[in-house]
Short mmCIF file of C-alpha atoms in Angstrom, two decimals:
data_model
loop_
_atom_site.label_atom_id
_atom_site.label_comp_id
_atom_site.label_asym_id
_atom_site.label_seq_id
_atom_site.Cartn_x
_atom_site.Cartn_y
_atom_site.Cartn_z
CA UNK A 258 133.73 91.85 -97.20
CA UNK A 259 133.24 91.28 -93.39
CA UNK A 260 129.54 89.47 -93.09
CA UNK A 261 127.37 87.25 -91.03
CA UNK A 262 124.74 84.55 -91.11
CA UNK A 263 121.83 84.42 -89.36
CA UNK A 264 119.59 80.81 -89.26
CA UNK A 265 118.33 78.84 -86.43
CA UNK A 266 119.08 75.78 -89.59
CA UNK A 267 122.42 74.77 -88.48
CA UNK A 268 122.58 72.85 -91.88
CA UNK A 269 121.96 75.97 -94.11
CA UNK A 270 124.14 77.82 -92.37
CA UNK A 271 127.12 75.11 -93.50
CA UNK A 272 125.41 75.58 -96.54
CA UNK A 273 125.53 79.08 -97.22
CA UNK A 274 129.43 78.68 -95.88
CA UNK A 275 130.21 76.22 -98.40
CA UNK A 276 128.32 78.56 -101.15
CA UNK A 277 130.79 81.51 -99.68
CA UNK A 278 133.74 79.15 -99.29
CA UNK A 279 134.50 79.94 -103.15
CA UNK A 280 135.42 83.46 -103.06
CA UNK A 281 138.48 84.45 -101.05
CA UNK A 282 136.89 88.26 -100.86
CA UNK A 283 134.36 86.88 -98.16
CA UNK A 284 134.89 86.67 -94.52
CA UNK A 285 132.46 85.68 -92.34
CA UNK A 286 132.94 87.06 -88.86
CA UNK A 287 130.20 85.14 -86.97
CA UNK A 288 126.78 83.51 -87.45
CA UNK A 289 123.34 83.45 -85.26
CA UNK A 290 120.85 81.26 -84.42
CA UNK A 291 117.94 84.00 -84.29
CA UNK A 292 117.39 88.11 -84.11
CA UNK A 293 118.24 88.33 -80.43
CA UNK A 294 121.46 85.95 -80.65
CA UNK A 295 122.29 88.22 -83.64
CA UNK A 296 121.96 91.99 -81.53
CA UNK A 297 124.26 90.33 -78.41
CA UNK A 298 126.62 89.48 -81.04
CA UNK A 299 126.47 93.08 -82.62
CA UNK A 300 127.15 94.47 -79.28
CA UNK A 301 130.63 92.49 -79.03
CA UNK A 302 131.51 93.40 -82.95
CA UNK A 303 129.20 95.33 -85.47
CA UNK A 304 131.98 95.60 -87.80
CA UNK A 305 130.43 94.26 -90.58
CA UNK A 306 129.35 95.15 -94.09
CA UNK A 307 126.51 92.88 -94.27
CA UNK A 308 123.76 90.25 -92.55
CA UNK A 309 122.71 87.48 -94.51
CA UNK A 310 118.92 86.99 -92.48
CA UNK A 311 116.51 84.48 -92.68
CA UNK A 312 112.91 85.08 -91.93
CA UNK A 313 111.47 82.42 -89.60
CA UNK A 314 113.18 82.42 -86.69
CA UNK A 315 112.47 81.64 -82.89
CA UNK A 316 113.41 84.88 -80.41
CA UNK A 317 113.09 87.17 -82.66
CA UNK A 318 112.17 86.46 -86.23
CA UNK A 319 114.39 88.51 -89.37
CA UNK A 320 112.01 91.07 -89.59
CA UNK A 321 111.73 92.28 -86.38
CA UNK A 322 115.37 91.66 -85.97
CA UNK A 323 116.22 93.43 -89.41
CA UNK A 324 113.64 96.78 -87.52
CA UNK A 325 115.86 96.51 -84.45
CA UNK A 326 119.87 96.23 -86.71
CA UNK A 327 118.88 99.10 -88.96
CA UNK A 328 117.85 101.46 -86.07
CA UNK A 329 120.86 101.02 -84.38
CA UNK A 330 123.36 100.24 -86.72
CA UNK A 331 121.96 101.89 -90.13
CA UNK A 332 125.31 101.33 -91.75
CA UNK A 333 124.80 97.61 -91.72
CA UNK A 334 123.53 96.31 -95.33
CA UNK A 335 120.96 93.30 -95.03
CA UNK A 336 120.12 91.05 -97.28
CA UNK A 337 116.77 88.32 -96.59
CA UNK A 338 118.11 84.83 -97.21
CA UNK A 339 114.25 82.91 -97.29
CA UNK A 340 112.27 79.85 -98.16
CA UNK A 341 109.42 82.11 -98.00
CA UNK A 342 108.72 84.35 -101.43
CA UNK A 343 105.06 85.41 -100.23
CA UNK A 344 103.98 89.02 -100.63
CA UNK A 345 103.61 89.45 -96.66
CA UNK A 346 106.98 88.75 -96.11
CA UNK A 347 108.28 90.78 -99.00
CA UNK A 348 106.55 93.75 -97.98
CA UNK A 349 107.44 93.49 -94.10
CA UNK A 350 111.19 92.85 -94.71
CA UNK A 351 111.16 95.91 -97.31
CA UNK A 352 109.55 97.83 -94.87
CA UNK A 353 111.50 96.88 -91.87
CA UNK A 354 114.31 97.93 -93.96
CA UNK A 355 116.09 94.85 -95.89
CA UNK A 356 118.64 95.91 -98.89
CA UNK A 357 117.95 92.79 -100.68
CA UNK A 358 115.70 89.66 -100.80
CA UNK A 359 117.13 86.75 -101.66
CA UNK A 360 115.57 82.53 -101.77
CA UNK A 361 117.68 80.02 -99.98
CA UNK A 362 118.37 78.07 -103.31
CA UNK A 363 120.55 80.95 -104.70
CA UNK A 364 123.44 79.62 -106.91
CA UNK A 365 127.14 80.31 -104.94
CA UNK A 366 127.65 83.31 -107.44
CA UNK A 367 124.57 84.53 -107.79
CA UNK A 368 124.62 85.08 -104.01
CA UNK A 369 128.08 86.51 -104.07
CA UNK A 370 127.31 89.14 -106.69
CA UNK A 371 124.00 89.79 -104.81
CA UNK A 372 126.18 90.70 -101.47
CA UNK A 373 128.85 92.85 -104.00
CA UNK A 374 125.99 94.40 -105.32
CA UNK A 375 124.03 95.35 -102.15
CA UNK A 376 127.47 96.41 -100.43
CA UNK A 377 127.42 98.71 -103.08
CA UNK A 378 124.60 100.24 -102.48
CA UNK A 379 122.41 98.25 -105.16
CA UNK A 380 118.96 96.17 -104.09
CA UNK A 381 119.90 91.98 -104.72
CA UNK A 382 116.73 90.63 -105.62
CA UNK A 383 115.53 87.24 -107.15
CA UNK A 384 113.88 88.12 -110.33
CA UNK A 385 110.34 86.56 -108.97
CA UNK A 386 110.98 88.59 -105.82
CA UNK A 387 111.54 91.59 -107.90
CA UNK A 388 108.30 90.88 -109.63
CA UNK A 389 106.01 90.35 -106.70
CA UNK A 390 107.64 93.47 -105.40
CA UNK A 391 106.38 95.39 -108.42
CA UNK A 392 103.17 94.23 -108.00
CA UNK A 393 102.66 95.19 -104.49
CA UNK A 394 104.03 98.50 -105.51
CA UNK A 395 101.49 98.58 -108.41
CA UNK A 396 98.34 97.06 -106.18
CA UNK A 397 99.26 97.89 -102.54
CA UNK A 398 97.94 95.06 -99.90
CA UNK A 399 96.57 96.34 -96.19
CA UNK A 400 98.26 93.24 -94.52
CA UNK A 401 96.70 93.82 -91.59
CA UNK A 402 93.03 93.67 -92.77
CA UNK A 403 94.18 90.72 -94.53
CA UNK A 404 95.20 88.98 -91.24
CA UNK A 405 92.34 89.77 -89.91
CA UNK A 406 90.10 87.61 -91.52
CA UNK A 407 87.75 85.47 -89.55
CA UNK A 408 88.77 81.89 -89.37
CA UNK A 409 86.72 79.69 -87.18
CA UNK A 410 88.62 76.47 -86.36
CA UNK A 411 86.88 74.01 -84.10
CA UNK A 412 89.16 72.49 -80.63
CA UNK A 413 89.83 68.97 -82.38
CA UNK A 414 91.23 70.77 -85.66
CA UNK A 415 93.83 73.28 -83.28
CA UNK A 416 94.17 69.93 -81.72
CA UNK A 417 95.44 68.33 -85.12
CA UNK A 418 96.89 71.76 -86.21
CA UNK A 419 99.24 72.16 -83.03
CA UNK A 420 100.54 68.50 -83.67
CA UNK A 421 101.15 69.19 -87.25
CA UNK A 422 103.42 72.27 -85.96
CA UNK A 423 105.73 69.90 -84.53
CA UNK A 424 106.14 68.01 -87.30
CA UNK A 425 104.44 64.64 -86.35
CA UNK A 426 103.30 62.22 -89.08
CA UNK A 427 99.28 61.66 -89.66
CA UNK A 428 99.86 58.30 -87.72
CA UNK A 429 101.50 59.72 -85.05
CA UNK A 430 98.67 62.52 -84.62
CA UNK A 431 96.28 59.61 -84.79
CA UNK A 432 97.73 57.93 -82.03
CA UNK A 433 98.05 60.78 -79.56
CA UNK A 434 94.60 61.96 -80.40
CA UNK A 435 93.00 58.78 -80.16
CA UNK A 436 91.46 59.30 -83.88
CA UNK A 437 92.21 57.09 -86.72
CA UNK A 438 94.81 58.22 -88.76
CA UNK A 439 91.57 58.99 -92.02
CA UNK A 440 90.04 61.17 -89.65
CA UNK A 441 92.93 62.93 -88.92
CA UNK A 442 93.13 63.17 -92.73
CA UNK A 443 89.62 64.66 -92.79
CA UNK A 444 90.73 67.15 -90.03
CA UNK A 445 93.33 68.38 -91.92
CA UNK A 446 91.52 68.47 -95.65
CA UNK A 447 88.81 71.15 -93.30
CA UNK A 448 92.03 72.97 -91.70
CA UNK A 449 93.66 73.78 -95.46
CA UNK A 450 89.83 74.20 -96.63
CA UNK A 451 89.04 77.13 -93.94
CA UNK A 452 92.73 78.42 -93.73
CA UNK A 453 92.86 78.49 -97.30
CA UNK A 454 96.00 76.59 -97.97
CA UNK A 455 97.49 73.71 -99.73
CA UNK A 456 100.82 72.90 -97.67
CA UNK A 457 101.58 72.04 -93.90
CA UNK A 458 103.94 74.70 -93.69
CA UNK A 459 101.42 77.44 -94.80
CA UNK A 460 98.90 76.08 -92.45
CA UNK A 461 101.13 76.13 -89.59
CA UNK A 462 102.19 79.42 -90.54
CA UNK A 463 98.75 81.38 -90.97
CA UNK A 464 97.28 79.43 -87.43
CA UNK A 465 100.85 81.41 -85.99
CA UNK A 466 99.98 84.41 -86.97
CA UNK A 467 96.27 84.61 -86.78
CA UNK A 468 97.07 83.26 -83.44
CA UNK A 469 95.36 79.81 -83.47
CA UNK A 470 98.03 77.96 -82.45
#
């Protein structure tokens, strides 16, 4: 089974190797750090069975990348390999045309018998992804109303927001703000408040893609 991974985490990419380094039967041809690394690679050899893709990616995320594969090489099975179980993403990779939908902390065989599965022609699916996926079946979401939402962030909090998207510590956001490092605390407590979150990374996500930051 001829595949390849696609991450712009050079560590979980030797992680899903070492996963696949148990079972003789795989063979991974190549791997890519993002969708458009992934299609000039497909140009030089598509013969593959199937694309282990991740979701958040630079260039090119796995959605739009998984839109562009299937179009041109429909043949090619693809399985989401994510962090991210949220109903958006579900929904956009089925849609985009994903085979499976896997979470990054798949056990080695769990994740072998999920790419046997899908290269037969079955759907690999964490059972909470196949749940949520049921449910949006069941209760349909208009994603794009959702996003649309009003969200009214003042220019200190995108300030704060924008630092907290590269990763930088409250202290260090205090210091290149100026602010102490409680009021950055406060800033963030009203970011989460009026994004309606309770992580970093979901904050940083939503500001991406209601286009605050």
């Amino acid at each position: 089974m001829r595949i390849a991974i696609i991450d712009d985490n050079s560590f979980l990419i030797t992680s899903m190797k070492e996963k696949l380094s148990f079972f003789e039967e795989i063979q991974i041809k190549f791997t890519a750090w993002n969708g458009a690394d992934l299609l000039e690679k497909l140009e030089a050899n598509h013969n593959l069975d199937l694309l282990l893709m991740d979701i958040e990616m630079p260039n090119m995320n796995g959605i739009a990348a998984t839109l562009a594969v299937k179009q041109k090489y429909p043949q090619l099975k693809i399985i989401m390999l994510t962090v991210f179980d949220n109903d958006e993403n579900i929904f956009n990779a089925i849609k985009a045309g994903a085979d499976g939908y896997l979470l990054k902390d798949v056990n080695p065989h769990a994740l072998f018998n999920g790419i046997v599965e899908t290269i037969k022609g079955g759907a690999a699916m964490n059972p909470s992804i196949a749940l949520k996926t049921l449910k949006l079946l069941r209760n349909p979401i208009n994603f794009e109303e959702t996003n649309k939402e009003e969200i009214n962030l003042t220019a200190r909090e995108i300030d704060v927001l924008e630092q907290l998207a590269q990763g930088l510590s409250y202290t260090l956001i205090a210091e290149n703000l100026f602010l102490s490092p409680s009021t950055v605390r406060k800033h963030i407590e009203n970011i989460y408040s009026k994004l309606q979150v309770h992580s970093k990374l979901e904050a940083v996500q939503k500001a991406k893609r209601n286009n605050l930051i």
